[in-house]
Short mmCIF file of C-alpha atoms in Angstrom, two decimals:
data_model
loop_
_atom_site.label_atom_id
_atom_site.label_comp_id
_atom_site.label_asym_id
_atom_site.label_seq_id
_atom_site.Cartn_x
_atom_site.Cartn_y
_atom_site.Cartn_z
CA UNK A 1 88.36 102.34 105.94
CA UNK A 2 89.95 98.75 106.26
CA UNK A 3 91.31 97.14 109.45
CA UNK A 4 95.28 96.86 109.19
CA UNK A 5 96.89 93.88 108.59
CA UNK A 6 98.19 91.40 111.39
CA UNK A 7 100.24 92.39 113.28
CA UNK A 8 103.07 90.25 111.97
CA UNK A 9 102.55 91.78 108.87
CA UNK A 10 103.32 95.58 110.09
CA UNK A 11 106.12 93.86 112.62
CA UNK A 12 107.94 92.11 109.32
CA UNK A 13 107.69 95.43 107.69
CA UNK A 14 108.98 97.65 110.19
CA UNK A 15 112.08 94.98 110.47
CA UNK A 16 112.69 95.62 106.82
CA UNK A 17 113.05 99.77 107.48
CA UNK A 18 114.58 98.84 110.09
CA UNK A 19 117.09 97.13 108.23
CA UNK A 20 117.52 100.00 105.84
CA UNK A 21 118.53 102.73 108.97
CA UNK A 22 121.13 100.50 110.17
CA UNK A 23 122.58 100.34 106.91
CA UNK A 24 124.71 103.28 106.85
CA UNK A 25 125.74 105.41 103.86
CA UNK A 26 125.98 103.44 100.69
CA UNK A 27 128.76 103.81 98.10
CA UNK A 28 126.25 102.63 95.18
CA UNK A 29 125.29 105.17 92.53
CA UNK A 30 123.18 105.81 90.34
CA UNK A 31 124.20 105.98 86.26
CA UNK A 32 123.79 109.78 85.21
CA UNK A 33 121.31 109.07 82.86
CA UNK A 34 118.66 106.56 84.31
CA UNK A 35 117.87 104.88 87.87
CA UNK A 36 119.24 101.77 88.90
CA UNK A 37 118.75 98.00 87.55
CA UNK A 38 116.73 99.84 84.37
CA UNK A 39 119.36 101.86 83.20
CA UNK A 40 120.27 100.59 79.39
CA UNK A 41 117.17 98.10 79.15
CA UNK A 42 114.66 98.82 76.46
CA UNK A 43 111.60 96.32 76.84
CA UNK A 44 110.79 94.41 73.50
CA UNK A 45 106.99 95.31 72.47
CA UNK A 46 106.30 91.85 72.51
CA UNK A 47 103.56 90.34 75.13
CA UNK A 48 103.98 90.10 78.66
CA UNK A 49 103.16 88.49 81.94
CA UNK A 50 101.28 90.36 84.51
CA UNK A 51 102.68 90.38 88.13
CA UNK A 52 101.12 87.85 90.38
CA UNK A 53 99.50 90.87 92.28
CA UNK A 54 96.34 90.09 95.14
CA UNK A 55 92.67 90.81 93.73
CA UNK A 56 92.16 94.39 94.46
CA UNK A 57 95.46 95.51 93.69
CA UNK A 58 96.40 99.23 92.98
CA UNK A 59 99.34 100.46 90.69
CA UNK A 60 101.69 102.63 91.71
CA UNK A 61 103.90 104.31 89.49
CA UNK A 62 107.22 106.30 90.22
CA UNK A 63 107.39 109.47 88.25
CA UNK A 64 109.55 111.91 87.16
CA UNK A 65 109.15 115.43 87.69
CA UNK A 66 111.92 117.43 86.50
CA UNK A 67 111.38 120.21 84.06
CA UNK A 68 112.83 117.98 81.05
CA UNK A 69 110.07 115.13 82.15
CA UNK A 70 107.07 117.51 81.80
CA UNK A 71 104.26 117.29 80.59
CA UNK A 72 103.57 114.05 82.05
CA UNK A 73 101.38 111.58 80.78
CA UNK A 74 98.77 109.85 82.27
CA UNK A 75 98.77 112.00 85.29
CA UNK A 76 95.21 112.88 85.11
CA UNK A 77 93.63 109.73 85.67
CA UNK A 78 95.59 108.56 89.34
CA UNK A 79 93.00 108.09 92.20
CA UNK A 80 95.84 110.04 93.68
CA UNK A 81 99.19 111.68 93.63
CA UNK A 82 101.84 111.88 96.05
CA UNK A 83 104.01 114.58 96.31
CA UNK A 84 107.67 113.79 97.75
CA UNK A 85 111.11 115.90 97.98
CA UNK A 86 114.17 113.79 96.41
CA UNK A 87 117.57 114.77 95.75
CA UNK A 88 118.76 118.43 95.21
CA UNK A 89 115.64 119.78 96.88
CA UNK A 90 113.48 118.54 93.89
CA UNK A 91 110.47 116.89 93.76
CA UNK A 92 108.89 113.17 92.65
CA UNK A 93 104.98 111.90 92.04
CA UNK A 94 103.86 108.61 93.11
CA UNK A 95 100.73 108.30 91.00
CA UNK A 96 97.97 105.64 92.65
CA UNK A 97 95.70 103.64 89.84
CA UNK A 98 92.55 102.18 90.80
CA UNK A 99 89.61 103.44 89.23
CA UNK A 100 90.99 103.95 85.84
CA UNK A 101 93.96 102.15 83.61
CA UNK A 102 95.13 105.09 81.32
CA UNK A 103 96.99 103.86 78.59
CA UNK A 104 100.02 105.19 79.16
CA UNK A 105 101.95 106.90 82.50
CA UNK A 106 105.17 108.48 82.73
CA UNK A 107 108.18 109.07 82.80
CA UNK A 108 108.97 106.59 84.86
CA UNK A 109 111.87 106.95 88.02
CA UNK A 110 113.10 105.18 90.48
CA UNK A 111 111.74 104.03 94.08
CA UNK A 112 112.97 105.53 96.98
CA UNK A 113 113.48 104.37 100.65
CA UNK A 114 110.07 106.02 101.79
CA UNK A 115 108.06 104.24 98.96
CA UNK A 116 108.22 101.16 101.16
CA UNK A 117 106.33 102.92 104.16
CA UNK A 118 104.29 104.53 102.15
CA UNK A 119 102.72 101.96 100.10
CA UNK A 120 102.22 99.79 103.20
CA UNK A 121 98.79 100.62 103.92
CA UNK A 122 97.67 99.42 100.49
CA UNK A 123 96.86 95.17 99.63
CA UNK A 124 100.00 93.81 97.87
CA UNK A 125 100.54 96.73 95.46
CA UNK A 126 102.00 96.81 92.03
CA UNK A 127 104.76 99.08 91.82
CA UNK A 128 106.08 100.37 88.16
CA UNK A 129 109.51 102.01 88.43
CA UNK A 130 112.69 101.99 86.35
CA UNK A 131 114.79 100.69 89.35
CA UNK A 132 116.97 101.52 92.50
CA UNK A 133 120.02 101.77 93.94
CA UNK A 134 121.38 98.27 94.58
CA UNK A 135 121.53 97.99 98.63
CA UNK A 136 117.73 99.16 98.32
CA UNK A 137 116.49 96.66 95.64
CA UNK A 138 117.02 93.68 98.33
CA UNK A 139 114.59 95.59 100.27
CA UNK A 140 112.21 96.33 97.69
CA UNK A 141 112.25 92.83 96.53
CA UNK A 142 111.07 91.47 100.27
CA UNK A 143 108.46 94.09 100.56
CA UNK A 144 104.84 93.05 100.81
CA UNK A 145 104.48 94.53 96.89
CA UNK A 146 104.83 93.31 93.51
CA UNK A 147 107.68 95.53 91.92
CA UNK A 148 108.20 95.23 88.57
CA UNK A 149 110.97 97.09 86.22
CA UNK A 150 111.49 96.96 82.75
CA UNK A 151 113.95 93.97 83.44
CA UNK A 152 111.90 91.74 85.01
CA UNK A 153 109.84 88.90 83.29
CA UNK A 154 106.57 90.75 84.02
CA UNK A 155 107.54 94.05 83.14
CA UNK A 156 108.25 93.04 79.09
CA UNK A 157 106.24 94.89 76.69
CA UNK A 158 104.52 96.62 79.44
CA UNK A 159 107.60 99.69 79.43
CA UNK A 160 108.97 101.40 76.23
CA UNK A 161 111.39 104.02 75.63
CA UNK A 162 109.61 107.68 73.80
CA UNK A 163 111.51 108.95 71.00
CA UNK A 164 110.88 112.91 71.57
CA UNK A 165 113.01 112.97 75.04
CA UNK A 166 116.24 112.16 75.77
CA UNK A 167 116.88 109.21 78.62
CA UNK A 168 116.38 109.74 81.44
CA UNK A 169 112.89 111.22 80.87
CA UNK A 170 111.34 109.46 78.45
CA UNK A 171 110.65 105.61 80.18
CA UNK A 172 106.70 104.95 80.23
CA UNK A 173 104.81 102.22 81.14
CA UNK A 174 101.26 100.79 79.53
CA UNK A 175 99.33 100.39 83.02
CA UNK A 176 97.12 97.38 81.02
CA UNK A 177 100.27 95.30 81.21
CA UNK A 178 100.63 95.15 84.79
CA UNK A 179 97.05 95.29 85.89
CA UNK A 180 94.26 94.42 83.07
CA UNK A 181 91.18 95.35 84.65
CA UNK A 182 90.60 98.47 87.58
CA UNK A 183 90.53 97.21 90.89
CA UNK A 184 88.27 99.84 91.56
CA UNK A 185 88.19 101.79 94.89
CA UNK A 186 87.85 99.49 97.54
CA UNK A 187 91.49 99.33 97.18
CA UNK A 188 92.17 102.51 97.83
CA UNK A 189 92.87 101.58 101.67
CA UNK A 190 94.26 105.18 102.20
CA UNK A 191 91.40 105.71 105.20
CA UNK A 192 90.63 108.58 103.25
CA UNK A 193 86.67 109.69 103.58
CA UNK A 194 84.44 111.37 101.23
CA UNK A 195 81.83 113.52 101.71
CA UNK A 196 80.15 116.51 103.10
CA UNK A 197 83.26 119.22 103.78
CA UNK A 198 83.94 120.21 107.39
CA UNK A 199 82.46 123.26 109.38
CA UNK A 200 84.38 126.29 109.22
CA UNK A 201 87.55 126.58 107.11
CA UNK A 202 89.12 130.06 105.86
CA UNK A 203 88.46 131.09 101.95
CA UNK A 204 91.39 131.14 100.44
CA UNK A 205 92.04 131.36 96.53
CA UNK A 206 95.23 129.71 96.05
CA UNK A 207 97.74 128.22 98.11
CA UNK A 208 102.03 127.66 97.48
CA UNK A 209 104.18 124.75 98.93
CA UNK A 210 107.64 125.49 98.35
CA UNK A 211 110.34 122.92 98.08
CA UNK A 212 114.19 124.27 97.97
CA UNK A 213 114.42 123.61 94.44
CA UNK A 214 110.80 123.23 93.69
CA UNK A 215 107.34 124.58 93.78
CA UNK A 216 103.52 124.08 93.62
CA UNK A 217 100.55 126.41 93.34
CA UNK A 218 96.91 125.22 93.96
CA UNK A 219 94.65 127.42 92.66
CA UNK A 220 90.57 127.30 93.30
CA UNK A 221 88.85 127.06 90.08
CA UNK A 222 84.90 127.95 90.98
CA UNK A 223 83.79 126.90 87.40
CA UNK A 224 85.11 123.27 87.56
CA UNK A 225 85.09 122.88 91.36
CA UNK A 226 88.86 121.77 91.09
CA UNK A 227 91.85 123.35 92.36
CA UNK A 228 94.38 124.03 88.84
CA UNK A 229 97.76 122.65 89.60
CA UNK A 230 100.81 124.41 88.85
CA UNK A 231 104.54 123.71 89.14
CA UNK A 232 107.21 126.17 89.30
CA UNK A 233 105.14 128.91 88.16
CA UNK A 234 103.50 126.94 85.38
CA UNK A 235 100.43 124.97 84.21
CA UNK A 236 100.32 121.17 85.14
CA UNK A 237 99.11 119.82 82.55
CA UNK A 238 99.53 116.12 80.24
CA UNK A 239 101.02 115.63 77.14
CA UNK A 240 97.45 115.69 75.49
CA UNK A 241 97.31 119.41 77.18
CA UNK A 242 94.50 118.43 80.10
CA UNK A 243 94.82 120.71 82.85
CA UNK A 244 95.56 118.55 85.94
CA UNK A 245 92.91 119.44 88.74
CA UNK A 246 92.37 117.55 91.95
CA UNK A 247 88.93 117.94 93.64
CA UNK A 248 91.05 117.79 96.74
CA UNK A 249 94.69 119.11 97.77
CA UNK A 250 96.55 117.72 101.41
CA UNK A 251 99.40 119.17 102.38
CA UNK A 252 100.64 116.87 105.40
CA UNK A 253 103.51 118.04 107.33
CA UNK A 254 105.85 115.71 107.80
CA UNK A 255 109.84 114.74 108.91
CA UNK A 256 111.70 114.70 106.15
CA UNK A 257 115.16 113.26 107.34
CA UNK A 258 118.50 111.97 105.90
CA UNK A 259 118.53 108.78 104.90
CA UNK A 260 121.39 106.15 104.82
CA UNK A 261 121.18 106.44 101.10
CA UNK A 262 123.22 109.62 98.35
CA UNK A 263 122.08 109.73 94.90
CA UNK A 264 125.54 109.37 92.18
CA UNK A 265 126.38 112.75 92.89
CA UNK A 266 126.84 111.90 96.67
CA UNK A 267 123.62 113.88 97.28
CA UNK A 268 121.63 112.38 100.09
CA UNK A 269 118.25 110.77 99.51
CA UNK A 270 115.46 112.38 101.99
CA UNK A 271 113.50 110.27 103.99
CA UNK A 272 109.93 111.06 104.32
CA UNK A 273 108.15 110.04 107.49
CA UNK A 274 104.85 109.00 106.62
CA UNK A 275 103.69 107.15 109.66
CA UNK A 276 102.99 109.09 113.11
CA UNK A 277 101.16 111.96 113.56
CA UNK A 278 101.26 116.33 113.09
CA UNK A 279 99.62 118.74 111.35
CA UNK A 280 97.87 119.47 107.50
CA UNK A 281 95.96 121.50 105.44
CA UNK A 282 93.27 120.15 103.81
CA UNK A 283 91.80 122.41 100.58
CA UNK A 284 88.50 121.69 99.21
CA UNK A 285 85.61 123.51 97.58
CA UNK A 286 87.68 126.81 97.54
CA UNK A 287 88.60 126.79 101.60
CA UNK A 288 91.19 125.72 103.26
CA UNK A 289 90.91 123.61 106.70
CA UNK A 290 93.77 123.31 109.44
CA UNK A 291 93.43 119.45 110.70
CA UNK A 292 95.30 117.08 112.17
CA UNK A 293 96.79 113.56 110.77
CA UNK A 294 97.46 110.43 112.31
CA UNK A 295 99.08 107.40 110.91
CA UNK A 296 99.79 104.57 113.28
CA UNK A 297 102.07 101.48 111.65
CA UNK A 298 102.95 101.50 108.13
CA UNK A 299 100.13 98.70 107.34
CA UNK A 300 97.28 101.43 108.30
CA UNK A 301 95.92 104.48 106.39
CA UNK A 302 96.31 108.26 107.51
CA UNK A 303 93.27 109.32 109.49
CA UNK A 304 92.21 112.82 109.31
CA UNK A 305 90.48 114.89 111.82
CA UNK A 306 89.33 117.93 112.86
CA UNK A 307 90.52 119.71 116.28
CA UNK A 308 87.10 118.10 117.93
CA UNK A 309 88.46 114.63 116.90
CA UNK A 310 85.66 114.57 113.96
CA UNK A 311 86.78 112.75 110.83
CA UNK A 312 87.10 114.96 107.68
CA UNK A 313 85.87 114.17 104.16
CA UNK A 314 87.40 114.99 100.90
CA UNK A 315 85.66 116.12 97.84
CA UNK A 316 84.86 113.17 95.10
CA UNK A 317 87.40 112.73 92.84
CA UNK A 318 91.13 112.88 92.64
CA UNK A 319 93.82 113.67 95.45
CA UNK A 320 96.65 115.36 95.99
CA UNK A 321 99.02 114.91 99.13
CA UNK A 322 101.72 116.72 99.11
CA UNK A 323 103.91 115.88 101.71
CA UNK A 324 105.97 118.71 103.41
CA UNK A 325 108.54 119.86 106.38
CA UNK A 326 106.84 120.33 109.16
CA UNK A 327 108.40 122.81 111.76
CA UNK A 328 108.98 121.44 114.62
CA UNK A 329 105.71 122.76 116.54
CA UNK A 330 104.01 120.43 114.20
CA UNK A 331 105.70 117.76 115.14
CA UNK A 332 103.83 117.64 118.50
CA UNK A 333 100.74 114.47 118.32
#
């Protein structure tokens, strides 16, 4: 795991979110049929300029999960996946790239409020998203990241618009545009450990995480030593039909608060509360382990532990953290 940045770093950072909380309610909306500063753009295929991103850069990439954006593409080959309630009680992926550069990922949505917390503990990030609402994008813009739309200079040729799906959900991006080469994963600075699974644990087939207007299922597969992802009662899978599998499944609970922001039907924009500390379940190698997370400033990486303090490991290969309401017992460091 790497040290956190300086300390001015995480200071400027928490000034910018901050910022946002003191904002208020904003009157911007959202067009009905796409996110933000992206809304009518279609990039020409032409070349591009890559964002001027640190060496060791990951991608992030906002994506859309309603039912008219699945299957997904490119889905399969994130380091890992986080799991966030939006709008409406329904659900968006932030895919992490690091090891791989699929060819394509997608659909591509907009950032949210949280996204800015949450990709703090990672070196100067690239983050792909079709845009924001506009009191957030000042934000966005100061953020110690590279964001890049389908408007900006570094985003053309990298996004294009798919003809079998109607806007919103059908905005990709070509991951080789933004970032040419895998950064590989020493910059995954998550603090996430690998290894040997904890003691103990309780056997458990399949477990649910329930959203108010969405739902997953993570069920063991023994054959494949992955646990088979499903979403409101169906297969995950890609557009090329691959099963999506994570070798290991978090589900971290979490605040999840109003925000100062509504979406253009005036419904408010939840705030997930990534840094601090509470409960999870960690599911690996067909068990399921009760731990505890911890998360100090927004430039660090959530630390996992068992009751006796001792670190846990996750199983080799990708991750899922789904992030969800914690009641308030779990709330408690």
């Amino acid at each position: 795991m790497r040290a956190g940045p300086s300390t001015v770093a995480a200071a400027l950072l928490a000034a910018m979110l901050a910022l946002v909380l003191t904002a208020g309610c904003t009157t911007s909306r959202e067009p009905s049929r796409d996110d933000g500063r992206s809304a009518s753009q279609k990039p020409s295929p032409s070349g591009s300029t890559s964002p001027t991103a640190v060496a060791g850069s990951v991608l992030a990439v906002k994506i859309d999960n309603a039912p008219g954006a699945r299957p997904q593409t490119g889905l399969d080959s994130a380091d890992i996946v986080y799991v966030e309630q939006v709008e409406g009680g329904l659900s968006r992926m932030m895919a992490v790239y690091a090891t791989k550069v699929p060819k394509a990922v997608g659909p591509v949505r907009s950032a949210r409020e949280s996204d800015l917390e949450l990709l703090g503990q990672f070196t100067r990030p690239v983050l792909a998203f079709s845009g924001a609402q506009g009191k957030l994008l000042p934000l966005i813009d100061r953020a110690p990241l590279d964001a890049v739309t389908p408007e900006d200079g570094a985003g053309a040729g990298a996004y294009y618009r798919g003809t079998k799906r109607a806007a919103p959900h059908n905005l990709y991006v070509r991951p080789g545009r933004l970032m040419p080469s895998a950064p590989g994963s020493a910059a995954l600075t998550t603090g996430f450990r690998y290894g040997t699974a904890p003691s103990g644990g309780t056997a458990q087939p399949s477990l649910t995480v329930r959203y108010p207007a969405a739902r997953f299922t993570f069920t063991w597969s023994a054959s494949r030593a992955r646990w088979l992802v499903s979403t409101d009662g169906a297969p995950t899978v890609t557009t090329d039909g691959t099963r999506v599998a994570p070798a290991t499944v978090v589900v971290q609970y979490v605040k999840v608060r109003a925000s100062g922001f509504h979406d253009f039907l005036g419904n408010n924009t939840p705030y997930t509360e990534t840094v601090g500390s509470g409960r999870a379940r960690v599911l690996r190698d067909g068990r399921v382990h009760d731990v505890n997370w911890k998360r100090a400033t927004a430039t660090d990486g959530t630390d996992f532990t068992t009751a006796d303090g001792a670190p846990v490991a996750f199983a080799e290969g990708q991750v899922w953290v789904v992030f969800a309401q914690a009641p308030d017992a779990a709330q408690a460091p």
